[in-house]
Amino acid sequence: MDDCRIIELYNARDEEALSASAEKYGRYCYSVAQNILSDRQDCEECVNDTWFNAWNAIPPQQPRSLKLFFARITRNLSFNRFKASQRLKRGGGEICSVMEEIGEFLSDGTRVEDSLEEEILLQLIHVFLRSLPRRECDMFVRRYFYVDTTKILAVRYGMGEDAVLRSLSRTRQKLKRYLEEEGYTL
Amino acid sequence: MKRERFFELMNQLDDDLLLRADELEAKPVRKKNFYIVWGAVAACLCILALSSALILPGNSPQPPVDSSPTTSVIVNHTPVPLDHSAAFGQLSGSSLAYVKGSSTSLSSTSSSPPLYRFNSANFVVRVKAVDALPDEYYELDVSSEKSPTAYRLVVCDVLEVIHGELEISQFLFQISSYLYVDFTQYDSLIISLSHVGVSDYYVLRNKVQNRMESFSLPVFSSHNPQLGNVIAFSDGVLDETFWQNKGWRGGDFLSRGLKDMWNGDLVAYRGCSETETVEILQRCIATRIATTGEAYVPPVFLSADFEDEDARAALAYVKPFDNGVFSQSRRVNPKGNTELVFCRYANGCQTEETVIIDLVTEEVTYSEVRYTEEDFSSMEDLGFHIAKAADQYRQQIPTPPRVDPEGKNLRTLCLYGWYAKVDGKVYGVIKTVWVYEVFSDGGMTATRWYDDTYVLYDGAEGTATFIVREDLIALIGNRNIYRGEYNAAKLIPMC
């Protein structure tokens, strides 16, 4: 079923939208969750919650890309569950490595961020990413949005794992340098 | 900002970035047209906007005041890795950037007439130029000592082989840009040719599009074409308009009057027919063979058609863009055999990896140093740093470390880069060269001073450091390193 038809079902409050979503994007959303959560049950619950959240969001939201819309919801839900599990000292998957990497160029200070400052940061990140060669940008996105493991990235881009790590490290350093030059303190 | 908040912020990335990253990368498609095999576009230029360039203290490269060989100055440096998003080997870039200095140009004031130098290993052919590739090209093997020559490539149909064993119907004629004219306007040309590049394996850098290209036709050039090794005919008669291009020795050639049918060195004269020129040439060649007193071996076209399996494997290894980019050159080895020498280039910069194939015995010699795809992932993008530094220097000329520029003219300022692999680690080196000069004796002599600095890039460590010559030689050997005396004036006669 194409995305337009699925959205129409959501708009019509037809519960077939949920089964259609699950059928088309269930495995995809599960993989998004799995990159963040190591527990299978947690992943399944997050995916199921994705459809519930989508049901509540559409309408009024009319996503242009249903796939990304679901991916973002699943990612958010999975990360919230991860944060909860961290408080309970339960183990995490690849997300732990990702958090450590992000921590390399961010301080964990108690500075209060306001929404305007975050908006500026987001704009800067967009400018930075769009200036990168495609592969470098894609790799950054796949690591810090999709939480792909370095092994998966190595296979995807035909590189060694060490090369992936080095490439990501350099991109992080470049981002940090760029943000500092733009006067954005982290 | 907390790392968790940054992670959540990534959720707000634009759709197109997320969707694009989700797509599977398409394999690069190599499109082979009639006579060009394209390389990929240099992706390294995409990072130019954001990445920091080599920033030198005070915008002047200053080596340590203490000339002790162990002292070095750390350069404020953001690593710029070689862009691995370009397919392995399909890399562009250039090892050389001239900030000041002129191209090699004709400067000989010799009044010797044009000659056909058929006593060298040249083919002599009669051709019809049918087309010319639109862009200018550079050879990969460029020297840091002189500004590189740009070339044009002219597609020529072979009408007749006058000398040499040549069984091809078409080739690319590589001619310096300053000598280029529209060859297609002439009915035919007689050219004394040197074989330059074996088809499919000869790589040049497209100057306009800044990418590497190989060609499915063999490439020839002409030794000293301006000395009469290219002669044009229209309507079957010598066409003197050919020498109107200022690069040609039209003045000298025409000053001979072109009156003498053959005064011992000219093979064409005013109003002579093409048929006569061919006959004169054949007589000259026969005389040469008869008078040399030794076997005069006419040149044989050397193709890359090897019987030996190892030689074929070596060719597969150096095939453009499959395993990187290699320059191609020919030389005669101590056995007296012609051999093909392939040298690996990365991002337009020379490495020390070579593959040598003896064209007679088909014996293959690989250099001890070999570069792998893994090496490419840790290499610094020297081409980027060179270009960026050259831009900076064009805004402000850096002060040389030893030569006092006061009262002197800056003749040359250039940057040259290359790679070296030591104990499995890849280094990049960028050399900055200054040449100052002062004229005297009414311009009859010039005094010149040479100076340089070296910056060593360690891609794995992400560092760039000034390094003195002695330390650099100890680390990577003396390839491309100046061995002369610093701050020593050299007297150069101007005539």
XYZ file of C-alpha atoms in Angstrom:
681
model
C 0.000 0.000 0.000
C 1.461 3.355 -0.909
C 2.111 6.014 1.720
C -0.606 8.366 0.505
C -3.205 5.664 0.970
C -1.921 4.865 4.479
C -2.118 8.543 5.459
C -5.646 8.677 4.100
C -6.547 5.819 6.415
C -5.111 7.707 9.366
C -7.035 10.787 8.372
C -10.206 8.708 8.037
C -9.547 7.215 11.463
C -9.568 3.787 9.850
C -7.680 1.350 12.074
C -6.473 -0.466 8.988
C -3.860 2.334 8.927
C -2.120 0.679 11.875
C -1.896 -2.761 10.308
C -0.809 -1.244 7.007
C 1.907 0.748 8.773
C 3.124 -2.300 10.641
C 3.164 -4.394 7.513
C 5.111 -1.856 5.495
C 7.396 -0.327 8.099
C 7.409 -2.745 11.007
C 10.766 -4.334 10.247
C 12.295 -0.987 9.450
C 11.182 0.563 12.722
C 12.333 -2.509 14.581
C 15.828 -2.063 13.170
C 15.822 1.584 14.263
C 14.856 0.513 17.776
C 17.311 -2.343 17.810
C 20.241 -0.018 17.196
C 19.395 1.794 20.413
C 17.959 -0.913 22.635
C 19.484 -4.285 23.191
C 16.372 -5.920 24.607
C 14.013 -7.523 22.096
C 10.903 -6.921 24.090
C 11.790 -3.273 24.539
C 12.187 -2.972 20.775
C 8.823 -4.559 20.070
C 7.093 -2.331 22.556
C 8.670 0.752 21.056
C 7.561 -0.262 17.600
C 4.016 -0.880 18.741
C 4.014 2.443 20.524
C 5.128 4.042 17.268
C 1.812 3.236 15.597
C -0.079 4.516 18.614
C 1.873 7.768 18.555
C 1.355 8.082 14.797
C -2.392 7.519 15.262
C -2.461 10.426 17.712
C -0.332 12.639 15.488
C -2.104 12.135 12.130
C -4.088 14.287 11.723
C -3.253 17.118 12.047
C 0.259 16.240 11.002
C 0.542 15.234 7.366
C 4.059 13.772 7.034
C 5.767 14.147 3.684
C 7.804 11.014 4.315
C 5.984 8.368 6.273
C 9.112 6.278 6.626
C 11.020 9.089 8.310
C 8.014 10.075 10.360
C 7.869 6.587 11.874
C 11.680 6.404 12.200
C 11.737 9.593 14.254
C 8.970 8.401 16.553
C 10.626 5.019 17.055
C 13.970 6.652 17.649
C 12.524 9.002 20.260
C 10.659 6.256 22.049
C 13.676 3.975 21.999
C 15.970 6.645 23.309
C 13.593 7.531 26.125
C 13.510 3.907 27.109
C 17.302 3.778 26.914
C 17.600 6.779 29.228
C 15.251 5.112 31.653
C 17.280 1.932 31.535
C 20.462 3.894 32.185
C 18.953 5.283 35.345
C 18.258 1.691 36.337
C 21.839 0.777 35.384
C 20.674 -1.667 32.746
C 22.996 -2.292 29.839
C 22.624 -0.632 26.404
C 23.717 -1.522 22.913
C 25.510 0.511 20.313
C 23.895 3.660 21.664
C 26.415 3.711 24.504
C 29.294 4.027 22.051
C 27.408 6.714 20.160
C 26.851 8.669 23.374
C 30.536 8.449 24.200
C 31.453 9.729 20.767
C 29.050 12.638 21.059
C 30.529 13.346 24.465
C 33.935 13.822 22.825
C 32.918 17.141 21.392
C 30.287 18.138 23.940
C 30.744 19.002 27.550
C 28.191 17.596 29.910
C 27.842 20.875 31.700
C 24.722 22.020 33.402
C 24.249 24.966 31.089
C 20.619 25.683 30.451
C 19.776 25.513 26.788
C 16.938 27.492 25.453
C 14.970 26.626 22.386
C 16.400 29.541 20.394
C 19.955 28.436 21.040
C 19.071 24.908 20.006
C 17.473 26.178 16.838
C 20.652 28.025 15.977
C 22.681 24.921 16.677
C 20.426 22.868 14.448
C 20.840 25.355 11.612
C 24.596 25.258 11.994
C 24.610 21.476 11.977
C 22.602 21.513 8.760
C 25.008 23.916 7.101
C 27.920 21.806 8.248
C 26.441 18.532 7.051
C 25.479 19.923 3.675
C 29.022 21.131 3.148
C 30.426 17.649 3.575
C 31.031 15.215 0.757
C 28.090 12.899 0.440
C 29.629 9.825 1.943
C 31.007 11.667 4.943
C 27.628 13.310 5.597
C 25.724 10.083 5.117
C 28.062 8.240 7.449
C 27.590 10.869 10.139
C 23.819 10.684 9.778
C 23.790 6.923 9.810
C 25.870 6.865 12.966
C 24.179 9.610 14.982
C 20.623 9.378 13.764
C 20.232 5.739 12.752
C 22.836 4.525 15.277
C 24.400 2.079 12.830
C 27.271 0.087 14.270
C 30.723 0.709 12.858
C 30.616 -2.814 11.467
C 27.469 -2.076 9.514
C 28.944 1.182 8.277
C 32.094 -0.611 7.184
C 30.074 -3.074 5.116
C 27.764 -0.419 3.776
C 30.591 1.807 2.547
C 33.140 -0.852 1.679
C 35.671 0.275 4.256
C 37.492 -1.227 7.205
C 36.084 -0.606 10.653
C 39.166 1.326 11.687
C 38.713 3.547 8.683
C 35.100 4.158 9.677
C 36.126 5.124 13.186
C 38.796 7.469 11.923
C 36.469 9.066 9.437
C 33.791 9.661 12.059
C 36.348 11.029 14.483
C 37.539 13.517 11.909
C 34.031 14.619 11.115
C 33.319 15.188 14.788
C 36.467 17.245 15.119
C 35.508 19.254 12.076
C 32.050 19.846 13.485
C 33.438 20.945 16.793
C 35.868 23.295 15.108
C 33.152 24.665 12.859
C 30.767 25.323 15.737
C 33.497 27.050 17.725
C 34.380 29.231 14.768
C 30.739 30.147 14.425
C 30.794 31.279 18.024
C 28.633 28.497 19.313
C 30.029 27.288 22.601
C 29.332 23.746 23.541
C 24.702 20.854 25.998
C 24.141 17.357 27.246
C 24.952 14.589 24.866
C 21.456 13.170 25.216
C 19.972 16.477 24.104
C 22.271 16.538 21.076
C 21.141 13.028 20.183
C 17.519 14.124 20.436
C 18.266 17.203 18.373
C 19.437 14.961 15.560
C 15.829 13.895 15.253
C 15.159 17.238 13.659
C 17.553 16.811 10.775
C 16.029 17.602 7.410
C 14.204 14.805 5.659
C 16.381 14.866 2.591
C 19.560 14.262 4.616
C 17.977 11.338 6.438
C 16.457 9.833 3.318
C 19.642 10.189 1.321
C 21.648 8.477 4.025
C 19.154 5.662 3.890
C 19.708 5.072 0.202
C 22.148 2.442 -0.904
C 25.148 4.008 -2.603
C 25.149 3.483 -6.371
C 28.350 2.055 -7.804
C 30.146 4.585 -10.036
C 29.394 3.875 -13.673
C 32.332 4.249 -15.989
C 31.159 5.528 -19.276
C 33.535 4.792 -22.100
C 32.954 6.919 -25.134
C 34.820 6.833 -28.363
C 38.189 7.859 -27.046
C 37.915 8.955 -23.452
C 37.558 6.985 -20.248
C 36.445 9.375 -17.508
C 37.744 9.525 -13.973
C 35.577 10.680 -11.098
C 35.192 14.293 -10.055
C 37.369 15.398 -7.178
C 35.109 15.345 -4.136
C 37.828 16.860 -1.995
C 36.899 20.298 -3.303
C 33.532 19.941 -1.525
C 35.164 20.248 1.868
C 37.026 23.398 0.911
C 34.341 25.660 2.370
C 34.542 24.407 5.898
C 37.796 22.707 6.592
C 40.542 24.823 8.006
C 43.529 25.274 5.834
C 47.095 25.004 6.852
C 47.461 28.004 9.113
C 50.979 29.145 9.503
C 52.103 31.351 12.368
C 51.888 34.951 11.219
C 50.968 33.667 7.797
C 54.638 33.116 7.176
C 56.201 29.720 7.415
C 58.990 30.189 9.902
C 61.259 27.355 10.748
C 62.724 27.345 14.237
C 65.261 30.032 15.004
C 67.424 27.329 16.469
C 68.676 25.459 13.448
C 69.205 22.299 15.451
C 67.928 19.428 13.342
C 65.785 18.074 16.159
C 63.696 21.226 16.679
C 60.362 21.586 14.967
C 57.378 23.908 15.200
C 53.920 22.504 15.428
C 51.646 24.010 12.816
C 48.151 24.987 13.868
C 46.450 22.334 11.846
C 43.059 20.765 11.384
C 43.491 17.437 9.670
C 41.913 17.195 6.276
C 41.621 13.567 5.384
C 41.677 12.350 1.855
C 38.099 12.136 0.795
C 37.409 8.464 0.638
C 33.900 9.008 -0.668
C 35.490 9.202 -4.091
C 35.958 5.684 -5.369
C 39.364 4.334 -4.577
C 41.812 5.691 -7.086
C 39.396 7.962 -8.850
C 41.053 10.906 -7.264
C 42.021 14.238 -8.620
C 44.096 16.959 -7.051
C 47.451 18.294 -7.926
C 50.834 18.025 -6.350
C 51.948 21.422 -7.545
C 50.708 24.972 -7.145
C 52.562 27.940 -8.534
C 52.054 31.240 -6.764
C 54.611 33.024 -8.848
C 56.661 31.855 -11.779
C 56.205 31.377 -15.468
C 55.589 28.273 -17.506
C 58.322 26.648 -19.453
C 58.544 28.574 -22.667
C 60.686 28.610 -25.732
C 63.700 30.638 -24.994
C 66.256 29.263 -27.364
C 67.760 31.819 -29.673
C 69.394 29.200 -31.811
C 69.100 29.862 -35.471
C 69.402 26.248 -36.476
C 66.805 25.324 -39.013
C 63.968 22.900 -38.461
C 64.965 19.303 -38.796
C 63.296 15.990 -38.898
C 64.959 14.163 -36.099
C 64.451 10.752 -37.550
C 67.703 9.599 -36.018
C 65.874 9.180 -32.719
C 63.385 6.439 -32.042
C 60.536 8.173 -33.757
C 57.758 7.214 -36.087
C 57.056 9.393 -39.081
C 53.448 9.436 -40.173
C 51.115 11.272 -42.463
C 47.833 11.996 -40.722
C 44.583 13.880 -40.906
C 43.574 15.659 -37.692
C 39.864 15.046 -37.207
C 39.131 16.470 -33.789
C 40.643 17.867 -30.608
C 39.629 17.209 -27.026
C 38.274 20.482 -25.625
C 40.227 20.619 -22.370
C 43.836 21.136 -21.398
C 45.753 18.424 -19.588
C 48.726 18.085 -17.314
C 51.037 15.125 -17.012
C 51.043 13.520 -13.591
C 54.818 13.539 -13.327
C 55.432 17.221 -12.689
C 58.554 18.651 -11.194
C 58.716 21.187 -8.413
C 61.435 22.970 -10.338
C 59.321 24.358 -13.143
C 55.768 25.253 -13.864
C 54.029 22.374 -15.636
C 53.165 22.516 -19.290
C 49.549 22.210 -20.287
C 48.765 19.997 -23.262
C 46.008 19.601 -25.800
C 45.086 16.279 -27.331
C 44.359 16.081 -31.057
C 42.644 13.053 -32.598
C 44.514 11.978 -35.712
C 43.626 9.435 -38.386
C 46.676 7.700 -39.816
C 46.848 8.069 -43.601
C 50.308 6.634 -44.182
C 53.190 5.305 -42.107
C 56.417 6.664 -43.534
C 58.769 5.231 -40.954
C 58.354 2.629 -38.219
C 56.118 -0.332 -37.565
C 52.802 1.204 -36.639
C 49.595 -0.686 -37.170
C 47.038 1.647 -35.726
C 44.439 3.705 -37.522
C 44.000 6.476 -34.980
C 45.841 8.037 -32.061
C 45.886 11.072 -29.796
C 48.600 13.620 -30.492
C 49.725 15.374 -27.315
C 50.901 18.909 -28.090
C 51.788 21.764 -25.752
C 48.972 24.268 -25.468
C 51.202 27.155 -26.485
C 51.815 25.401 -29.802
C 48.240 24.318 -30.375
C 46.482 25.461 -33.520
C 43.365 24.083 -35.149
C 45.029 21.133 -36.850
C 41.782 20.005 -38.471
C 41.897 22.894 -40.916
C 44.769 21.273 -42.796
C 44.280 18.483 -45.306
C 47.116 16.505 -43.817
C 50.115 16.714 -41.522
C 53.422 14.929 -41.489
C 54.610 14.380 -37.948
C 57.657 12.811 -36.367
C 56.137 11.024 -33.382
C 57.333 9.753 -30.036
C 55.198 7.139 -28.367
C 54.079 8.448 -24.981
C 51.256 6.405 -23.560
C 49.893 2.930 -24.005
C 46.165 3.091 -24.601
C 43.853 2.643 -21.600
C 46.752 3.014 -19.194
C 47.971 6.508 -19.872
C 46.532 8.933 -17.337
C 46.557 12.708 -17.517
C 45.001 15.274 -15.240
C 42.278 17.306 -16.898
C 43.195 20.871 -16.004
C 39.749 22.275 -16.621
C 37.719 19.646 -14.831
C 40.373 18.760 -12.257
C 40.032 15.017 -12.609
C 42.096 12.129 -13.834
C 41.341 10.681 -17.242
C 42.643 7.771 -19.221
C 42.227 7.223 -22.946
C 41.320 4.306 -25.133
C 43.609 5.501 -27.931
C 47.416 5.410 -27.759
C 49.009 8.775 -27.098
C 51.981 10.208 -28.995
C 53.863 13.440 -28.740
C 56.531 14.977 -30.924
C 60.062 15.749 -29.897
C 60.609 19.495 -30.321
C 57.611 19.952 -32.614
C 58.416 23.596 -32.973
C 61.595 22.630 -34.780
C 59.760 21.400 -37.818
C 58.661 17.975 -36.736
C 55.118 18.862 -37.694
C 54.517 20.035 -41.257
C 51.112 20.928 -42.673
C 49.791 20.510 -46.193
C 46.706 21.834 -47.877
C 45.641 20.967 -51.416
C 48.727 18.757 -51.570
C 51.128 21.675 -51.060
C 53.112 22.926 -48.046
C 50.899 25.209 -45.972
C 53.039 27.978 -44.454
C 50.163 29.423 -42.439
C 50.877 26.665 -39.982
C 53.826 28.607 -38.616
C 51.869 31.763 -37.926
C 51.252 30.665 -34.351
C 53.737 32.655 -32.268
C 54.943 29.517 -30.491
C 56.365 28.012 -33.622
C 59.751 28.835 -35.005
C 58.051 30.343 -38.005
C 60.528 33.163 -38.185
C 63.556 30.934 -38.390
C 61.996 28.495 -40.775
C 60.663 31.109 -43.113
C 63.877 33.108 -42.950
C 65.604 30.290 -44.707
C 63.474 31.314 -47.614
C 62.296 27.821 -48.205
C 63.948 28.145 -51.557
C 66.358 25.244 -51.493
C 64.867 21.965 -52.408
C 66.888 20.114 -49.900
C 69.985 21.720 -48.526
C 70.838 18.828 -46.330
C 68.471 19.424 -43.470
C 65.166 20.797 -44.706
C 62.679 18.235 -45.839
C 60.182 20.732 -47.246
C 60.444 23.986 -49.178
C 58.119 26.752 -50.260
C 55.608 25.431 -52.736
C 56.725 21.819 -52.424
C 54.137 19.116 -52.708
C 53.340 16.649 -50.038
C 54.460 13.856 -52.321
C 57.870 15.429 -52.675
C 58.264 15.816 -48.916
C 57.446 12.162 -48.393
C 60.055 11.193 -51.028
C 62.666 13.461 -49.412
C 61.961 11.955 -46.039
C 62.283 8.431 -47.327
C 65.600 9.330 -48.978
C 66.835 10.896 -45.730
C 65.866 7.838 -43.748
C 67.539 5.505 -46.229
C 70.685 7.639 -46.105
C 70.632 7.507 -42.336
C 70.377 3.748 -42.362
C 73.156 3.485 -44.913
C 75.559 5.869 -43.195
C 75.200 4.985 -39.534
C 77.389 1.945 -39.885
C 75.214 0.083 -37.448
C 71.828 -1.534 -37.524
C 69.317 1.251 -37.473
C 66.261 -0.158 -35.887
C 63.100 1.597 -36.904
C 60.711 2.120 -34.018
C 58.142 -0.556 -33.292
C 54.815 0.276 -31.735
C 54.827 -1.123 -28.227
C 51.444 -2.127 -26.982
C 50.432 -3.619 -23.686
C 49.670 -6.986 -25.195
C 51.714 -9.225 -22.955
C 51.963 -12.975 -23.146
C 53.400 -13.411 -19.679
C 50.769 -13.909 -16.994
C 52.652 -11.851 -14.415
C 52.940 -8.967 -16.855
C 49.218 -9.126 -17.528
C 48.559 -9.182 -13.785
C 50.780 -6.125 -13.359
C 48.801 -4.295 -16.033
C 45.582 -5.206 -14.278
C 47.054 -3.800 -11.064
C 47.801 -0.429 -12.658
C 44.666 -0.179 -14.744
C 43.342 3.326 -14.180
C 40.757 3.683 -11.426
C 40.530 -0.035 -10.673
C 43.285 0.102 -8.118
C 44.239 3.749 -8.081
C 45.898 6.174 -10.442
C 49.333 5.561 -11.932
C 51.479 7.728 -14.160
C 53.107 6.015 -17.116
C 56.523 6.649 -18.550
C 59.083 4.788 -20.633
C 62.783 4.437 -20.206
C 65.603 2.198 -21.283
C 66.926 -0.093 -18.559
C 70.553 -1.214 -18.074
C 69.871 -4.236 -20.311
C 69.019 -1.829 -23.126
C 65.350 -2.816 -23.096
C 62.537 -0.317 -23.062
C 60.459 -0.619 -19.937
C 57.167 0.891 -18.828
C 57.303 2.547 -15.431
C 54.030 3.078 -13.577
C 54.110 5.276 -10.501
C 51.183 5.488 -8.112
C 49.627 8.885 -7.468
C 47.214 9.734 -4.690
C 45.183 12.900 -4.903
C 47.493 14.044 -7.668
C 50.574 13.625 -5.491
C 53.363 11.185 -6.161
C 54.016 8.161 -3.969
C 57.055 5.934 -4.114
C 55.129 2.881 -5.283
C 56.142 1.760 -8.762
C 55.465 -1.143 -11.095
C 57.994 -1.672 -13.855
C 57.412 -3.941 -16.860
C 60.276 -4.792 -19.194
C 58.666 -4.651 -22.626
C 61.103 -7.131 -24.118
C 61.363 -9.799 -21.419
C 57.976 -8.955 -19.848
C 59.653 -9.164 -16.468
C 57.779 -7.288 -13.709
C 59.304 -5.477 -10.766
C 57.120 -4.177 -7.958
C 58.506 -1.618 -5.537
C 58.891 -2.728 -1.956
C 56.425 -0.094 -0.841
C 52.832 -0.819 -1.841
C 49.808 1.303 -0.985
C 46.494 -0.204 0.022
C 42.975 1.098 0.249
C 43.512 1.208 3.993
C 46.326 3.712 3.451
C 43.991 5.981 1.549
C 41.698 6.198 4.549
C 44.465 7.662 6.706
C 46.074 9.968 4.154
C 45.948 13.697 4.446
C 44.439 15.524 1.513
C 47.633 17.207 0.371
C 45.991 18.610 -2.737
C 43.574 20.535 -0.539
C 46.321 21.935 1.674
C 48.431 22.889 -1.323
C 45.597 24.744 -3.001
C 44.571 26.491 0.182
C 48.105 27.566 1.057
C 48.659 28.801 -2.480
C 45.544 30.952 -2.177
C 46.835 32.391 1.073
C 50.244 33.084 -0.415
C 48.675 34.901 -3.343
C 47.222 37.317 -0.805
C 50.454 37.659 1.119
C 53.845 36.360 0.072
C 55.372 34.378 2.931
C 58.858 35.300 4.150
C 61.506 32.712 3.340
C 63.389 31.331 6.324
C 66.962 32.063 5.227
C 67.174 34.329 2.194
C 66.850 38.056 2.822
C 64.362 39.179 0.150
C 65.432 42.838 0.446
C 66.503 44.151 -2.951
C 65.711 40.894 -4.721
C 62.973 39.883 -7.142
C 60.851 36.883 -6.303
C 61.211 34.702 -9.369
C 59.397 31.619 -8.138
C 57.128 30.702 -5.264
C 55.497 27.317 -5.432
C 54.252 24.429 -3.338
C 54.856 20.781 -4.107
C 53.512 17.772 -2.267
C 54.119 14.050 -2.191
C 53.454 10.977 -0.072
C 55.838 8.533 1.546
C 55.104 5.314 3.384
C 57.468 4.318 6.158
C 57.012 1.207 8.298
C 53.397 0.975 7.230
C 52.658 4.588 8.048
C 51.758 7.106 5.358
C 53.177 10.597 5.529
C 52.538 13.573 3.341
C 55.064 16.290 2.678
C 54.489 19.750 1.285
C 57.520 21.722 0.219
C 57.355 25.494 -0.240
C 59.994 26.795 -2.636
C 61.268 30.333 -3.064
C 63.691 31.423 -5.780
C 64.899 35.022 -5.637
C 67.023 36.701 -8.274
C 68.903 39.886 -9.054
C 69.973 40.865 -12.594
C 73.292 42.465 -13.349
C 75.548 43.298 -16.315
C 72.644 44.900 -18.076
C 70.595 41.779 -17.746
C 73.328 39.472 -19.023
C 73.606 37.581 -15.766
C 71.285 36.756 -12.928
C 72.127 35.813 -9.374
C 69.672 33.446 -7.794
C 69.012 32.246 -4.273
C 67.015 29.123 -3.361
C 65.096 28.526 -0.152
C 62.480 26.081 1.032
C 60.535 24.702 3.974
C 58.992 21.290 4.547
C 55.822 20.397 6.419
C 55.291 16.778 7.375
C 51.711 15.511 7.584
C 50.921 12.478 9.682
C 47.424 11.405 8.682
C 47.088 8.809 11.389
C 48.010 11.253 14.137
C 46.290 14.200 12.473
C 49.329 16.419 12.850
C 51.316 18.742 10.652
C 54.790 19.808 11.700
C 57.595 21.791 10.218
C 60.545 19.505 9.730
C 64.084 20.355 8.776
C 65.636 18.758 5.748
C 67.956 16.450 7.627
C 65.195 14.992 9.786
C 62.965 14.534 6.774
C 65.669 12.707 4.850
C 66.278 10.490 7.880
C 62.574 9.656 7.957
C 61.557 9.235 4.329
C 64.738 9.405 2.269
C 65.838 12.160 -0.068
C 63.199 11.874 -2.788
C 62.091 15.364 -3.893
C 64.251 17.022 -1.249
C 66.651 19.807 -2.137
C 70.228 18.705 -1.640
C 71.996 21.940 -2.464
C 73.335 24.681 -0.306
C 71.000 27.155 1.265
C 71.457 30.887 0.952
C 74.205 30.448 -1.594
C 74.047 32.817 -4.525
C 74.256 31.175 -7.937
C 75.355 33.101 -10.991
C 73.252 32.287 -14.029
C 74.270 33.567 -17.459
C 71.293 34.858 -19.400
C 72.762 34.101 -22.792
